XYZ file of C-alpha atoms in Angstrom:
298
model
C 87.574 124.485 102.003
C 90.286 127.910 102.546
C 92.259 128.257 105.438
C 93.909 132.378 105.315
C 97.886 132.216 105.176
C 98.805 136.092 106.719
C 101.446 137.539 107.089
C 105.405 135.895 105.576
C 103.563 133.197 104.783
C 101.145 134.186 102.757
C 103.382 136.359 100.588
C 105.306 133.284 100.591
C 102.700 131.936 99.198
C 102.389 134.524 96.489
C 105.382 134.262 95.386
C 105.727 130.811 94.460
C 102.816 130.840 92.830
C 103.789 133.944 90.885
C 106.917 131.241 90.043
C 109.544 133.605 91.302
C 110.246 131.453 94.577
C 110.827 127.775 93.933
C 109.110 125.741 96.438
C 112.145 123.730 99.170
C 112.149 119.564 98.694
C 109.671 117.248 100.439
C 112.143 115.167 102.450
C 110.862 111.261 102.714
C 109.483 111.154 106.971
C 106.965 108.265 108.684
C 104.614 108.916 111.497
C 103.092 106.305 113.818
C 100.143 106.142 115.658
C 101.180 104.104 118.516
C 98.113 102.277 120.309
C 97.298 100.630 123.294
C 94.218 99.363 124.457
C 91.488 99.137 127.178
C 90.652 101.754 126.437
C 91.992 102.521 122.906
C 94.751 105.565 123.538
C 96.922 106.663 121.577
C 100.840 108.280 122.103
C 101.790 111.858 121.586
C 104.345 113.969 122.163
C 104.554 118.082 122.759
C 107.311 119.540 120.411
C 108.924 121.969 121.902
C 108.336 125.325 121.042
C 112.442 126.040 120.205
C 111.615 123.046 117.241
C 111.852 124.588 113.825
C 108.861 122.544 112.243
C 105.801 122.086 114.376
C 106.660 123.875 117.547
C 104.754 122.852 120.464
C 102.178 121.282 118.049
C 101.325 117.618 119.596
C 102.323 115.099 117.417
C 102.724 111.497 116.638
C 106.736 109.521 116.803
C 108.262 110.249 113.543
C 110.851 111.682 111.573
C 112.583 111.892 108.158
C 114.506 108.760 106.728
C 118.015 108.270 107.498
C 120.095 107.640 103.891
C 121.702 104.074 105.964
C 117.660 103.225 106.776
C 117.525 101.600 103.134
C 120.644 99.601 103.943
C 120.102 95.927 102.501
C 121.295 94.832 105.864
C 118.732 95.325 107.901
C 117.222 92.325 109.337
C 113.621 91.437 108.065
C 110.035 89.804 109.218
C 107.281 90.738 107.259
C 105.984 92.384 104.263
C 108.687 92.981 101.816
C 109.627 96.317 100.965
C 108.324 95.500 97.902
C 104.810 94.983 98.845
C 105.937 98.319 101.372
C 106.393 100.191 97.797
C 103.275 98.900 95.991
C 101.144 99.988 99.657
C 102.806 103.219 99.202
C 103.198 103.800 95.588
C 106.386 104.374 95.939
C 110.295 102.784 94.840
C 111.643 99.188 96.558
C 114.482 101.645 98.158
C 112.831 103.988 99.065
C 109.476 101.843 101.056
C 112.981 99.754 102.902
C 114.207 103.461 104.574
C 110.073 104.556 105.493
C 109.563 100.905 106.912
C 113.255 101.339 109.112
C 112.377 105.276 109.886
C 109.070 104.056 111.227
C 110.984 101.037 113.837
C 114.120 103.502 113.847
C 111.806 106.750 115.429
C 109.464 105.442 117.093
C 111.889 103.638 119.849
C 114.241 106.945 119.397
C 111.142 108.479 120.425
C 109.049 106.301 122.910
C 111.409 103.081 123.566
C 108.700 101.194 122.026
C 110.983 98.718 119.367
C 108.779 96.506 116.443
C 111.573 93.845 117.024
C 112.134 90.838 117.730
C 114.409 87.850 117.880
C 112.891 86.262 115.980
C 110.251 86.702 112.604
C 107.399 85.614 115.117
C 108.601 86.893 118.497
C 109.134 90.969 119.256
C 111.344 92.251 122.704
C 109.553 92.427 125.545
C 111.305 94.897 127.796
C 113.887 97.878 126.318
C 114.387 99.470 129.637
C 117.682 100.112 131.601
C 121.139 101.760 130.230
C 122.180 99.723 128.033
C 118.866 100.093 125.501
C 119.070 104.139 126.433
C 122.896 103.804 125.290
C 121.862 102.218 121.706
C 119.013 104.826 121.331
C 120.798 107.965 122.347
C 123.441 106.418 119.617
C 120.951 106.465 117.365
C 119.401 109.516 117.613
C 122.894 110.905 117.341
C 123.650 109.384 113.835
C 126.372 107.469 115.622
C 124.846 103.875 115.211
C 122.755 102.572 112.349
C 119.836 100.798 112.494
C 121.011 98.218 110.754
C 124.078 98.030 113.474
C 121.878 98.713 116.263
C 119.346 96.032 115.485
C 122.520 93.545 114.566
C 124.506 94.196 117.689
C 121.315 93.016 119.483
C 119.829 90.393 117.036
C 117.425 91.224 116.298
C 114.382 91.563 113.077
C 112.212 94.306 111.913
C 109.003 93.336 112.375
C 107.169 95.301 109.496
C 104.315 93.652 110.066
C 103.815 94.750 113.107
C 103.286 97.820 111.301
C 100.070 99.222 109.013
C 99.641 101.894 105.966
C 97.359 104.372 106.792
C 97.669 107.403 105.217
C 100.092 109.956 102.618
C 100.847 113.496 103.774
C 102.978 116.300 101.813
C 104.056 119.305 103.553
C 102.246 122.491 101.472
C 104.614 123.573 99.314
C 104.404 127.108 100.732
C 106.483 126.165 104.014
C 110.269 126.357 104.361
C 110.792 122.431 105.454
C 108.989 120.033 104.065
C 108.257 116.845 104.414
C 106.478 113.441 102.428
C 105.047 111.272 105.137
C 103.518 108.335 105.058
C 101.767 107.412 108.176
C 101.677 104.218 110.279
C 99.294 102.932 112.770
C 100.996 99.884 115.067
C 100.105 98.548 119.136
C 102.421 98.973 121.854
C 104.140 95.140 122.285
C 102.902 92.510 124.942
C 105.129 93.952 127.858
C 106.372 97.077 126.604
C 106.699 101.043 127.753
C 106.296 104.120 127.152
C 108.725 107.024 128.670
C 109.549 110.199 128.285
C 112.229 110.607 126.268
C 112.966 114.148 125.874
C 114.682 115.556 123.115
C 112.871 116.810 120.279
C 109.445 116.615 123.065
C 108.697 118.749 126.171
C 106.074 116.599 127.489
C 104.247 112.861 126.157
C 100.758 111.825 127.304
C 98.782 108.650 126.338
C 95.226 109.890 125.030
C 91.566 109.350 124.613
C 91.716 110.251 120.915
C 88.156 112.021 121.269
C 89.919 113.592 124.087
C 92.640 114.848 121.995
C 90.473 116.174 119.723
C 87.921 118.424 122.029
C 91.447 119.429 123.751
C 92.351 120.490 119.767
C 88.853 122.597 119.592
C 88.836 124.229 122.560
C 92.018 125.749 121.181
C 93.933 124.648 123.924
C 96.131 121.783 122.357
C 98.124 122.879 119.008
C 97.826 120.146 115.802
C 98.356 120.058 112.326
C 95.870 119.285 109.759
C 97.635 115.329 109.426
C 97.348 114.867 113.246
C 93.596 115.836 113.955
C 92.341 114.217 110.831
C 94.078 111.097 112.067
C 93.032 111.782 115.666
C 89.280 111.433 114.324
C 89.642 108.394 112.171
C 91.233 106.543 115.323
C 87.790 107.469 117.396
C 85.663 106.313 115.593
C 87.280 102.999 116.939
C 86.659 100.609 120.147
C 89.567 98.530 119.806
C 93.325 98.524 118.041
C 91.732 94.778 116.011
C 89.485 97.151 114.764
C 91.873 99.595 113.419
C 93.942 96.756 111.928
C 90.721 95.212 110.621
C 89.913 98.296 108.501
C 90.426 97.755 104.860
C 92.590 100.570 103.986
C 93.795 102.367 100.746
C 96.492 105.055 101.159
C 95.520 108.490 99.256
C 98.156 111.446 98.931
C 96.738 114.379 100.114
C 98.873 117.979 99.573
C 97.174 121.151 100.614
C 97.738 123.783 97.844
C 98.193 127.522 97.993
C 95.839 129.737 95.993
C 94.648 133.128 95.707
C 91.007 133.757 96.415
C 89.618 137.357 96.169
C 92.601 139.143 96.894
C 93.500 136.967 99.419
C 96.036 133.723 99.816
C 94.472 130.623 101.142
C 96.075 126.795 101.683
C 93.408 124.329 100.345
C 92.810 121.446 101.482
C 90.515 118.742 99.817
C 87.231 118.463 101.732
C 86.912 114.597 102.131
C 90.043 115.537 104.613
C 88.390 119.118 105.263
C 84.429 117.946 106.979
C 86.222 116.789 109.896
C 89.288 119.656 110.871
C 87.398 122.553 112.130
C 88.824 126.518 110.346
C 90.100 126.913 114.460
C 92.948 123.944 114.141
C 95.077 124.616 110.921
C 96.277 127.801 110.876
C 99.829 127.830 109.856
C 102.873 126.140 110.726
C 104.527 129.107 112.235
C 101.389 129.952 114.809
C 101.694 129.421 118.371
C 98.152 128.916 120.164
C 98.536 127.874 123.970
C 98.517 124.071 124.952
C 96.987 123.256 128.223
C 96.420 119.367 127.929
C 97.776 117.288 130.721
C 101.508 116.477 130.554
C 102.700 113.483 131.814
C 106.697 111.970 132.202
C 105.265 108.788 133.349
C 106.377 105.332 130.879
C 102.173 104.063 129.688
C 102.118 101.320 130.254
């Protein structure tokens, strides 16, 4: 299925296909689909309109891997980096960085921490001035994730994550990410909160409600977000999500010229759930009216 690439994006695609322009390398990144039950809901952030990538779009928590995320001193419990590497078909160091980035970015962008004092416990409260100072220091990169965990006497709980998907930004984009998607449950006792930063608002939503807003043109979402929400809408509970066997297939939409027009081709198995009105281009602006809330989730 092909989605139009108009204007400058289309010209960039033409130049890349002709070999006159080299694509920007994709940076390793991690995204976490944070879930809570009764009913099943997902945590979404709306990116600020001033952001260079996916401005104004509704997204899951996530971001680029910090080189320090691959630090071997990170206290670890659960499947090893080598095991995660097998799942994502990545080297052990890359896998370590991806999992650490997933946990770190979730804490930075929601206040939720997938770590605990031991291999079978998890932090129950991340509110308070001390936690907020650490969160801001992580965002500012003045504190590494390994230092943060060591200071708090915590271990990363990789067993609280489930691998879900792998998307690579199309070569036509000036900012590209090689993103692995994870799912995780909101730990008992923890709460999400409006953490500002890259987000202009946050919300817990039922997957089908978020999809309805996107289909109505009142919420901007990129194909990976829409596709993942479509998959989540098929489940009734977090337990169902984690019980479903999952094989990771890499998806990278590719530009092509069809009848003189530049289009972005997305595999049919992916586009079956994506209306043509959804993807557009990353530079496209669509008005959003999903209700925002600054309240912390429970």
